[in-house]
Amino acid sequence: MVYFRKDLERTFQLLDLYLTQSFFLSFVLWIGLHSEGITNSLEFFSTTLLTISYLFYTSARGQLEKVTWSWQVPTLFVFQIFSFVGLSFSLKTTAPLFVGVIPCLAGMYYFQYQDGKTPERGESKSWALMAIALSCFFIFQGVEQTNSITYFDGIFLGIFSAWTLGTVYFGNELFLKERKSLFQRIRSGRQKVQETHVNKDRYFFHDIINQTHGLGLFLNSKVSDNQGLSSLDCSRVLAEVKLLQTLIKDHFGYNHKNIQEGHEYVNFEFAKMGLYTLIQNFLPGDDIQCHLIFKGDISESVSFNDRMRATVHYPTFYRVLNNLIKNISEENSKLIEFTFSYDEDGLSITVKNKILSLKESDSQLARELSEIILNNKVIPFKDRESGLGLESISSLVQEVSGTFRFSIEGEFWVSEIFLPRPAEETDSIAA
């Protein structure tokens, strides 16, 4: 759920390293060429390579986040390719062409990672850079009116280029398969490219509205009763604000100095406070029977220290329960049973709520609802206003390698969820 944009910082670090190496190695190359005495054309191309590398080393290194959406960085790759192709024709050797593949590799990597919103643009820019490289070669060959490389040189250069560029391109396709799948795009068309992340954003929007809606219900009850907020109520509102910050941080992956650490992986005792808040917000009626059962490592019979070792990923836990409880509230269920069981593998959640209008004879209802809600067969995704809660739960649970299924047992809707024990270190567990 903390997805693609988290990789940008790593990408910038690698490109900073590339800028540093470009400058120092271009300087070494410039000295090496001048030590043997060079022609005017060699002087021009080697100096161009050194100058452009120096400019980007001094102006862009460490500041790529400021220039990443502009034309400046691609200019570096184009000039480097141009310079190496020129050096190849000036020296009448293929060696610079092999080195010229390196800026192509760096450019492809940069384009595929720097634009998280529109991955197909990154791909088109990558191929545009390859086209520029080939154009430079054929232009120089036309000007020189000679074949600068032999047949066998061409074979080895082609294999080298295909091998290296293919490794980067298809390696990224596989690594970024959640963001953009080549084979899915071939099968289903361009619309599928951004579907996963568009859906996640829509789910997040849906869940945030649910969270603030619950807070709104609480505040509205105070207004309706003509009551002010007590210190306890203010603490509750403050906790909701901090939770909202945690959910936003978890979704986008950004840090901020005003966001407190320690609320991503928490012990279940802490998570229970969020559960109670959700129940109070969405199921406040005196006529609602709500039963809570805790088993395994989180039962009351277990020691406090053992219960504190039962941890969950809090943003996932809260968003899942928020969707479930809000759906129950909208169904006007009056009888609900929550069962939480924690063992060495993780947390199992079973929620049963009575459905007032259900006919027991309709044995296919659960299957049909599953197809409608989880397979998007009725209303286009962007136009739907309902059913997103269960889809969001399914997406969230899959993110953490958990399971989610729902069924109808008699007159009860039964939701079963499993959230694995977090694998991350729990040094930041909230007390």
GROMACS .gro file of C-alpha atoms in nm:
model
  431
    1MET     CA    1   0.000   0.000   0.000
    2VAL     CA    2   0.298   0.223   0.030
    3TYR     CA    3   0.368   0.192  -0.337
    4PHE     CA    4   0.559   0.324  -0.633
    5ARG     CA    5   0.654   0.670  -0.511
    6LYS     CA    6   0.865   0.527  -0.232
    7ASP     CA    7   1.109   0.411  -0.501
    8LEU     CA    8   1.169   0.766  -0.624
    9GLU     CA    9   1.419   0.847  -0.350
   10ARG     CA   10   1.621   0.537  -0.437
   11THR     CA   11   1.602   0.630  -0.805
   12PHE     CA   12   1.734   0.978  -0.734
   13GLN     CA   13   2.025   0.833  -0.535
   14LEU     CA   14   2.124   0.607  -0.823
   15LEU     CA   15   2.102   0.893  -1.070
   16ASP     CA   16   2.312   1.111  -0.841
   17LEU     CA   17   2.575   0.837  -0.854
   18TYR     CA   18   2.543   0.832  -1.234
   19LEU     CA   19   2.597   1.210  -1.253
   20THR     CA   20   2.906   1.183  -1.035
   21GLN     CA   21   3.056   0.902  -1.241
   22SER     CA   22   2.969   1.080  -1.566
   23PHE     CA   23   3.170   1.386  -1.469
   24PHE     CA   24   3.480   1.214  -1.331
   25LEU     CA   25   3.501   0.950  -1.603
   26SER     CA   26   3.445   1.211  -1.874
   27PHE     CA   27   3.731   1.408  -1.721
   28VAL     CA   28   3.955   1.099  -1.726
   29LEU     CA   29   3.857   1.034  -2.090
   30TRP     CA   30   3.930   1.397  -2.184
   31ILE     CA   31   4.277   1.378  -2.029
   32GLY     CA   32   4.348   1.042  -2.193
   33LEU     CA   33   4.253   1.166  -2.541
   34HIS     CA   34   4.452   1.488  -2.507
   35SER     CA   35   4.762   1.305  -2.391
   36GLU     CA   36   4.799   1.153  -2.740
   37GLY     CA   37   4.721   1.467  -2.937
   38ILE     CA   38   4.378   1.497  -3.095
   39THR     CA   39   4.203   1.644  -3.398
   40ASN     CA   40   3.951   1.926  -3.392
   41SER     CA   41   3.657   1.685  -3.410
   42LEU     CA   42   3.789   1.484  -3.115
   43GLU     CA   43   3.842   1.809  -2.926
   44PHE     CA   44   3.482   1.912  -2.992
   45PHE     CA   45   3.314   1.587  -2.889
   46SER     CA   46   3.532   1.516  -2.585
   47THR     CA   47   3.493   1.873  -2.458
   48THR     CA   48   3.116   1.864  -2.517
   49LEU     CA   49   3.093   1.542  -2.318
   50LEU     CA   50   3.298   1.684  -2.031
   51THR     CA   51   3.113   2.017  -2.027
   52ILE     CA   52   2.762   1.872  -2.019
   53SER     CA   53   2.864   1.619  -1.752
   54TYR     CA   54   3.017   1.897  -1.541
   55LEU     CA   55   2.708   2.118  -1.572
   56PHE     CA   56   2.476   1.846  -1.449
   57TYR     CA   57   2.718   1.735  -1.179
   58THR     CA   58   2.723   2.084  -1.032
   59SER     CA   59   2.359   2.187  -1.088
   60ALA     CA   60   2.144   1.872  -1.071
   61ARG     CA   61   2.322   1.632  -0.836
   62GLY     CA   62   2.131   1.617  -0.509
   63GLN     CA   63   1.847   1.825  -0.656
   64LEU     CA   64   1.689   1.581  -0.902
   65GLU     CA   65   1.353   1.608  -0.728
   66LYS     CA   66   1.335   1.972  -0.841
   67VAL     CA   67   1.410   1.904  -1.208
   68THR     CA   68   1.259   1.558  -1.251
   69TRP     CA   69   0.949   1.677  -1.437
   70SER     CA   70   1.133   1.908  -1.678
   71TRP     CA   71   1.347   1.863  -1.988
   72GLN     CA   72   1.686   1.913  -1.822
   73VAL     CA   73   1.783   1.558  -1.727
   74PRO     CA   74   1.688   1.402  -2.066
   75THR     CA   75   1.915   1.664  -2.226
   76LEU     CA   76   2.212   1.506  -2.048
   77PHE     CA   77   2.144   1.165  -2.199
   78VAL     CA   78   2.098   1.306  -2.550
   79PHE     CA   79   2.425   1.504  -2.541
   80GLN     CA   80   2.618   1.209  -2.398
   81ILE     CA   81   2.490   0.977  -2.672
   82PHE     CA   82   2.566   1.241  -2.935
   83SER     CA   83   2.921   1.283  -2.802
   84PHE     CA   84   3.003   0.911  -2.796
   85VAL     CA   85   2.867   0.857  -3.148
   86GLY     CA   86   3.078   1.152  -3.264
   87LEU     CA   87   3.387   1.012  -3.093
   88SER     CA   88   3.329   0.678  -3.264
   89PHE     CA   89   3.332   0.834  -3.610
   90SER     CA   90   3.625   1.062  -3.527
   91LEU     CA   91   3.837   0.775  -3.397
   92LYS     CA   92   3.703   0.532  -3.659
   93THR     CA   93   3.645   0.266  -3.394
   94THR     CA   94   3.336   0.104  -3.246
   95ALA     CA   95   3.450   0.123  -2.883
   96PRO     CA   96   3.275   0.457  -2.807
   97LEU     CA   97   2.948   0.313  -2.942
   98PHE     CA   98   2.956   0.044  -2.675
   99VAL     CA   99   3.014   0.309  -2.408
  100GLY     CA  100   2.732   0.515  -2.562
  101VAL     CA  101   2.487   0.242  -2.467
  102ILE     CA  102   2.537   0.338  -2.100
  103PRO     CA  103   2.351   0.674  -2.132
  104CYS     CA  104   2.075   0.480  -2.310
  105LEU     CA  105   2.051   0.247  -2.011
  106ALA     CA  106   2.047   0.536  -1.764
  107GLY     CA  107   1.786   0.721  -1.967
  108MET     CA  108   1.558   0.419  -1.989
  109TYR     CA  109   1.585   0.361  -1.614
  110TYR     CA  110   1.517   0.728  -1.541
  111PHE     CA  111   1.211   0.750  -1.767
  112GLN     CA  112   1.054   0.431  -1.636
  113TYR     CA  113   1.086   0.532  -1.272
  114GLN     CA  114   1.051   0.909  -1.269
  115ASP     CA  115   0.686   0.930  -1.382
  116GLY     CA  116   0.472   0.723  -1.148
  117LYS     CA  117   0.137   0.858  -1.266
  118THR     CA  118   0.171   0.787  -1.636
  119PRO     CA  119   0.398   0.482  -1.689
  120GLU     CA  120   0.320   0.462  -2.059
  121ARG     CA  121   0.481   0.805  -2.103
  122GLY     CA  122   0.799   0.671  -1.946
  123GLU     CA  123   0.802   0.386  -2.196
  124SER     CA  124   0.746   0.613  -2.496
  125LYS     CA  125   1.023   0.846  -2.378
  126SER     CA  126   1.259   0.549  -2.346
  127TRP     CA  127   1.200   0.444  -2.704
  128ALA     CA  128   1.229   0.806  -2.818
  129LEU     CA  129   1.577   0.815  -2.663
  130MET     CA  130   1.671   0.497  -2.851
  131ALA     CA  131   1.546   0.656  -3.174
  132ILE     CA  132   1.761   0.964  -3.110
  133ALA     CA  133   2.067   0.744  -3.058
  134LEU     CA  134   2.010   0.561  -3.387
  135SER     CA  135   1.942   0.889  -3.567
  136CYS     CA  136   2.274   1.031  -3.445
  137PHE     CA  137   2.454   0.725  -3.578
  138PHE     CA  138   2.295   0.737  -3.924
  139ILE     CA  139   2.340   1.115  -3.950
  140PHE     CA  140   2.713   1.085  -3.876
  141GLN     CA  141   2.741   0.794  -4.116
  142GLY     CA  142   2.574   1.001  -4.389
  143VAL     CA  143   2.802   1.298  -4.328
  144GLU     CA  144   3.114   1.079  -4.329
  145GLN     CA  145   2.984   0.884  -4.630
  146THR     CA  146   3.150   0.572  -4.503
  147ASN     CA  147   3.070   0.255  -4.315
  148SER     CA  148   3.231   0.315  -3.978
  149ILE     CA  149   3.169  -0.035  -3.847
  150THR     CA  150   3.220  -0.374  -4.003
  151TYR     CA  151   2.956  -0.642  -4.034
  152PHE     CA  152   3.088  -0.834  -3.733
  153ASP     CA  153   3.122  -0.516  -3.526
  154GLY     CA  154   2.756  -0.446  -3.600
  155ILE     CA  155   2.651  -0.793  -3.488
  156PHE     CA  156   2.832  -0.767  -3.155
  157LEU     CA  157   2.712  -0.410  -3.096
  158GLY     CA  158   2.353  -0.515  -3.167
  159ILE     CA  159   2.374  -0.810  -2.929
  160PHE     CA  160   2.535  -0.595  -2.660
  161SER     CA  161   2.266  -0.328  -2.693
  162ALA     CA  162   1.976  -0.575  -2.699
  163TRP     CA  163   2.117  -0.767  -2.404
  164THR     CA  164   2.176  -0.468  -2.179
  165LEU     CA  165   1.874  -0.260  -2.278
  166GLY     CA  166   1.648  -0.566  -2.272
  167THR     CA  167   1.764  -0.657  -1.922
  168VAL     CA  168   1.680  -0.312  -1.789
  169TYR     CA  169   1.351  -0.281  -1.976
  170PHE     CA  170   1.203  -0.624  -1.911
  171GLY     CA  171   1.353  -0.637  -1.562
  172ASN     CA  172   1.165  -0.321  -1.477
  173GLU     CA  173   0.850  -0.460  -1.639
  174LEU     CA  174   0.862  -0.758  -1.404
  175PHE     CA  175   0.962  -0.556  -1.097
  176LEU     CA  176   0.690  -0.298  -1.159
  177LYS     CA  177   0.427  -0.553  -1.258
  178GLU     CA  178   0.182  -0.408  -1.004
  179ARG     CA  179   0.218  -0.067  -1.163
  180LYS     CA  180   0.236  -0.170  -1.527
  181SER     CA  181   0.224  -0.518  -1.678
  182LEU     CA  182   0.349  -0.555  -2.033
  183PHE     CA  183   0.160  -0.875  -2.096
  184GLN     CA  184  -0.161  -0.748  -1.940
  185ARG     CA  185  -0.138  -0.437  -2.156
  186ILE     CA  186  -0.096  -0.650  -2.469
  187ARG     CA  187  -0.400  -0.859  -2.377
  188SER     CA  188  -0.633  -0.592  -2.244
  189GLY     CA  189  -0.524  -0.267  -2.405
  190ARG     CA  190  -0.377   0.055  -2.274
  191GLN     CA  191  -0.662   0.119  -2.029
  192LYS     CA  192  -0.528  -0.158  -1.805
  193VAL     CA  193  -0.190   0.011  -1.757
  194GLN     CA  194  -0.295   0.239  -1.474
  195GLU     CA  195  -0.591   0.039  -1.345
  196THR     CA  196  -0.423  -0.094  -1.033
  197HIS     CA  197  -0.308   0.241  -0.901
  198VAL     CA  198  -0.622   0.423  -1.009
  199ASN     CA  199  -0.820   0.165  -0.813
  200LYS     CA  200  -0.599   0.203  -0.507
  201ASP     CA  201  -0.644   0.579  -0.513
  202ARG     CA  202  -1.019   0.535  -0.544
  203TYR     CA  203  -1.023   0.289  -0.253
  204PHE     CA  204  -0.815   0.526  -0.043
  205PHE     CA  205  -1.049   0.815  -0.124
  206HIS     CA  206  -1.345   0.596  -0.029
  207ASP     CA  207  -1.187   0.488   0.301
  208ILE     CA  208  -1.081   0.840   0.400
  209ILE     CA  209  -1.435   0.965   0.341
  210ASN     CA  210  -1.561   0.681   0.560
  211GLN     CA  211  -1.316   0.771   0.834
  212THR     CA  212  -1.408   1.139   0.834
  213HIS     CA  213  -1.777   1.044   0.806
  214GLY     CA  214  -1.748   0.852   1.131
  215LEU     CA  215  -1.588   1.151   1.298
  216GLY     CA  216  -1.865   1.368   1.155
  217LEU     CA  217  -2.130   1.140   1.306
  218PHE     CA  218  -1.967   1.173   1.647
  219LEU     CA  219  -1.951   1.553   1.629
  220ASN     CA  220  -2.304   1.574   1.490
  221SER     CA  221  -2.435   1.377   1.788
  222LYS     CA  222  -2.280   1.637   2.019
  223VAL     CA  223  -2.441   1.919   1.823
  224SER     CA  224  -2.781   1.744   1.821
  225ASP     CA  225  -2.767   1.693   2.198
  226ASN     CA  226  -2.654   2.053   2.244
  227GLN     CA  227  -2.341   1.933   2.420
  228GLY     CA  228  -1.990   2.064   2.414
  229LEU     CA  229  -1.675   1.858   2.387
  230SER     CA  230  -1.526   1.728   2.709
  231SER     CA  231  -1.154   1.675   2.751
  232LEU     CA  232  -1.213   1.306   2.676
  233ASP     CA  233  -1.399   1.398   2.357
  234CYS     CA  234  -1.116   1.629   2.253
  235SER     CA  235  -0.867   1.346   2.306
  236ARG     CA  236  -1.082   1.126   2.088
  237VAL     CA  237  -1.094   1.385   1.809
  238LEU     CA  238  -0.717   1.433   1.838
  239ALA     CA  239  -0.666   1.057   1.803
  240GLU     CA  240  -0.880   1.063   1.487
  241VAL     CA  241  -0.667   1.342   1.341
  242LYS     CA  242  -0.346   1.150   1.413
  243LEU     CA  243  -0.500   0.840   1.260
  244LEU     CA  244  -0.588   1.035   0.946
  245GLN     CA  245  -0.226   1.147   0.920
  246THR     CA  246  -0.109   0.787   0.958
  247LEU     CA  247  -0.342   0.666   0.682
  248ILE     CA  248  -0.225   0.939   0.444
  249LYS     CA  249   0.142   0.866   0.521
  250ASP     CA  250   0.091   0.494   0.469
  251HIS     CA  251  -0.082   0.543   0.133
  252PHE     CA  252   0.158   0.794  -0.021
  253GLY     CA  253   0.478   0.683   0.153
  254TYR     CA  254   0.597   1.033   0.240
  255ASN     CA  255   0.741   1.145   0.573
  256HIS     CA  256   0.673   1.473   0.746
  257LYS     CA  257   0.818   1.625   1.060
  258ASN     CA  258   0.470   1.674   1.209
  259ILE     CA  259   0.369   1.309   1.172
  260GLN     CA  260   0.449   1.103   1.478
  261GLU     CA  261   0.625   0.771   1.429
  262GLY     CA  262   0.512   0.448   1.588
  263HIS     CA  263   0.154   0.410   1.463
  264GLU     CA  264   0.218   0.190   1.160
  265TYR     CA  265   0.284  -0.139   1.339
  266VAL     CA  266   0.106  -0.154   1.674
  267ASN     CA  267   0.009  -0.409   1.933
  268PHE     CA  268  -0.348  -0.532   1.925
  269GLU     CA  269  -0.435  -0.357   2.252
  270PHE     CA  270  -0.368  -0.026   2.077
  271ALA     CA  271  -0.563  -0.135   1.768
  272LYS     CA  272  -0.861  -0.224   1.990
  273MET     CA  273  -0.904   0.143   2.077
  274GLY     CA  274  -0.959   0.218   1.710
  275LEU     CA  275  -1.208  -0.070   1.692
  276TYR     CA  276  -1.407   0.069   1.986
  277THR     CA  277  -1.410   0.414   1.826
  278LEU     CA  278  -1.552   0.272   1.502
  279ILE     CA  279  -1.825   0.086   1.690
  280GLN     CA  280  -1.917   0.399   1.886
  281ASN     CA  281  -1.930   0.608   1.568
  282PHE     CA  282  -2.128   0.374   1.343
  283LEU     CA  283  -2.318   0.145   1.584
  284PRO     CA  284  -2.421   0.375   1.869
  285GLY     CA  285  -2.786   0.268   1.911
  286ASP     CA  286  -2.906   0.109   2.234
  287ASP     CA  287  -3.105  -0.144   2.030
  288ILE     CA  288  -2.790  -0.283   1.866
  289GLN     CA  289  -2.643  -0.599   2.016
  290CYS     CA  290  -2.271  -0.601   1.948
  291HIS     CA  291  -2.063  -0.890   2.083
  292LEU     CA  292  -1.683  -0.887   2.090
  293ILE     CA  293  -1.487  -1.211   2.134
  294PHE     CA  294  -1.109  -1.226   2.169
  295LYS     CA  295  -0.924  -1.556   2.144
  296GLY     CA  296  -0.572  -1.691   2.133
  297ASP     CA  297  -0.284  -1.459   2.215
  298ILE     CA  298  -0.521  -1.162   2.264
  299SER     CA  299  -0.768  -1.326   2.503
  300GLU     CA  300  -0.810  -1.192   2.854
  301SER     CA  301  -0.659  -1.512   2.995
  302VAL     CA  302  -0.324  -1.434   2.833
  303SER     CA  303  -0.073  -1.221   3.022
  304PHE     CA  304  -0.045  -0.854   2.936
  305ASN     CA  305   0.313  -0.893   2.811
  306ASP     CA  306   0.209  -1.172   2.573
  307ARG     CA  307  -0.082  -0.965   2.443
  308MET     CA  308   0.157  -0.680   2.371
  309ARG     CA  309   0.351  -0.906   2.133
  310ALA     CA  310   0.046  -0.955   1.911
  311THR     CA  311   0.103  -0.691   1.642
  312VAL     CA  312  -0.088  -0.571   1.336
  313HIS     CA  313  -0.032  -0.325   1.053
  314TYR     CA  314  -0.261  -0.056   1.191
  315PRO     CA  315  -0.359   0.129   0.869
  316THR     CA  316  -0.468  -0.200   0.712
  317PHE     CA  317  -0.649  -0.314   1.026
  318TYR     CA  318  -0.834   0.014   1.067
  319ARG     CA  319  -0.937   0.054   0.702
  320VAL     CA  320  -1.063  -0.305   0.686
  321LEU     CA  321  -1.270  -0.272   1.004
  322ASN     CA  322  -1.390   0.075   0.902
  323ASN     CA  323  -1.534  -0.064   0.579
  324LEU     CA  324  -1.692  -0.365   0.748
  325ILE     CA  325  -1.853  -0.170   1.030
  326LYS     CA  326  -1.981   0.106   0.803
  327ASN     CA  327  -2.140  -0.155   0.574
  328ILE     CA  328  -2.305  -0.314   0.877
  329SER     CA  329  -2.435   0.026   0.986
  330GLU     CA  330  -2.584   0.094   0.643
  331GLU     CA  331  -2.760  -0.246   0.649
  332ASN     CA  332  -2.922  -0.150   0.982
  333SER     CA  333  -2.811  -0.477   1.136
  334LYS     CA  334  -2.910  -0.508   1.500
  335LEU     CA  335  -2.713  -0.820   1.587
  336ILE     CA  336  -2.337  -0.830   1.523
  337GLU     CA  337  -2.065  -1.061   1.646
  338PHE     CA  338  -1.693  -0.982   1.613
  339THR     CA  339  -1.445  -1.263   1.675
  340PHE     CA  340  -1.072  -1.186   1.684
  341SER     CA  341  -0.822  -1.470   1.718
  342TYR     CA  342  -0.445  -1.421   1.719
  343ASP     CA  343  -0.184  -1.696   1.690
  344GLU     CA  344   0.177  -1.722   1.575
  345ASP     CA  345   0.071  -1.676   1.211
  346GLY     CA  346  -0.136  -1.363   1.255
  347LEU     CA  347  -0.483  -1.223   1.320
  348SER     CA  348  -0.805  -1.395   1.211
  349ILE     CA  349  -1.121  -1.185   1.207
  350THR     CA  350  -1.474  -1.320   1.169
  351VAL     CA  351  -1.766  -1.079   1.159
  352LYS     CA  352  -2.127  -1.198   1.152
  353ASN     CA  353  -2.417  -0.959   1.112
  354LYS     CA  354  -2.784  -1.039   1.070
  355ILE     CA  355  -2.938  -0.933   0.740
  356LEU     CA  356  -3.301  -0.838   0.785
  357SER     CA  357  -3.426  -0.885   0.428
  358LEU     CA  358  -3.239  -1.200   0.325
  359LYS     CA  359  -3.421  -1.507   0.197
  360GLU     CA  360  -3.252  -1.828   0.306
  361SER     CA  361  -3.359  -2.005  -0.014
  362ASP     CA  362  -3.134  -1.791  -0.231
  363SER     CA  363  -2.822  -2.008  -0.208
  364GLN     CA  364  -2.653  -1.834  -0.503
  365LEU     CA  365  -2.676  -1.485  -0.354
  366ALA     CA  366  -2.330  -1.481  -0.200
  367ARG     CA  367  -2.167  -1.602  -0.521
  368GLU     CA  368  -2.356  -1.349  -0.732
  369LEU     CA  369  -2.271  -1.065  -0.496
  370SER     CA  370  -1.907  -1.171  -0.504
  371GLU     CA  371  -1.901  -1.151  -0.883
  372ILE     CA  372  -2.076  -0.815  -0.886
  373ILE     CA  373  -1.868  -0.652  -0.614
  374LEU     CA  374  -1.523  -0.797  -0.676
  375ASN     CA  375  -1.524  -0.844  -1.053
  376ASN     CA  376  -1.675  -0.509  -1.157
  377LYS     CA  377  -1.935  -0.661  -1.390
  378VAL     CA  378  -2.220  -0.412  -1.356
  379ILE     CA  379  -2.120  -0.044  -1.338
  380PRO     CA  380  -1.797   0.113  -1.468
  381PHE     CA  381  -1.547   0.156  -1.185
  382LYS     CA  382  -1.530   0.536  -1.199
  383ASP     CA  383  -1.910   0.566  -1.187
  384ARG     CA  384  -1.980   0.335  -0.894
  385GLU     CA  385  -2.078   0.469  -0.555
  386SER     CA  386  -2.134   0.139  -0.373
  387GLY     CA  387  -1.952  -0.192  -0.341
  388LEU     CA  388  -1.617  -0.017  -0.303
  389GLY     CA  389  -1.589  -0.110   0.064
  390LEU     CA  390  -1.554  -0.483  -0.002
  391GLU     CA  391  -1.325  -0.417  -0.297
  392SER     CA  392  -1.106  -0.201  -0.076
  393ILE     CA  393  -1.092  -0.475   0.187
  394SER     CA  394  -0.992  -0.730  -0.075
  395SER     CA  395  -0.718  -0.502  -0.209
  396LEU     CA  396  -0.582  -0.416   0.136
  397VAL     CA  397  -0.572  -0.779   0.248
  398GLN     CA  398  -0.394  -0.888  -0.070
  399GLU     CA  399  -0.131  -0.617  -0.012
  400VAL     CA  400  -0.022  -0.787   0.311
  401SER     CA  401  -0.058  -1.143   0.172
  402GLY     CA  402  -0.371  -1.208   0.373
  403THR     CA  403  -0.707  -1.358   0.279
  404PHE     CA  404  -1.063  -1.229   0.262
  405ARG     CA  405  -1.385  -1.407   0.182
  406PHE     CA  406  -1.749  -1.356   0.262
  407SER     CA  407  -2.050  -1.585   0.259
  408ILE     CA  408  -2.409  -1.607   0.370
  409GLU     CA  409  -2.492  -1.855   0.644
  410GLY     CA  410  -2.862  -1.866   0.712
  411GLU     CA  411  -2.967  -1.511   0.791
  412PHE     CA  412  -2.615  -1.388   0.864
  413TRP     CA  413  -2.361  -1.221   0.641
  414VAL     CA  414  -2.022  -1.364   0.740
  415SER     CA  415  -1.692  -1.194   0.659
  416GLU     CA  416  -1.368  -1.381   0.727
  417ILE     CA  417  -1.033  -1.203   0.714
  418PHE     CA  418  -0.679  -1.312   0.791
  419LEU     CA  419  -0.397  -1.059   0.841
  420PRO     CA  420  -0.049  -1.217   0.873
  421ARG     CA  421   0.173  -1.119   1.161
  422PRO     CA  422   0.387  -0.828   1.036
  423ALA     CA  423   0.732  -0.941   0.928
  424GLU     CA  424   0.887  -0.597   0.992
  425GLU     CA  425   1.076  -0.519   1.308
  426THR     CA  426   0.841  -0.387   1.576
  427ASP     CA  427   1.071  -0.142   1.746
  428SER     CA  428   0.816   0.132   1.678
  429ILE     CA  429   0.520  -0.053   1.827
  430ALA     CA  430   0.286   0.189   2.001
  431ALA     CA  431   0.243   0.124   2.366
   0.00000   0.00000   0.00000
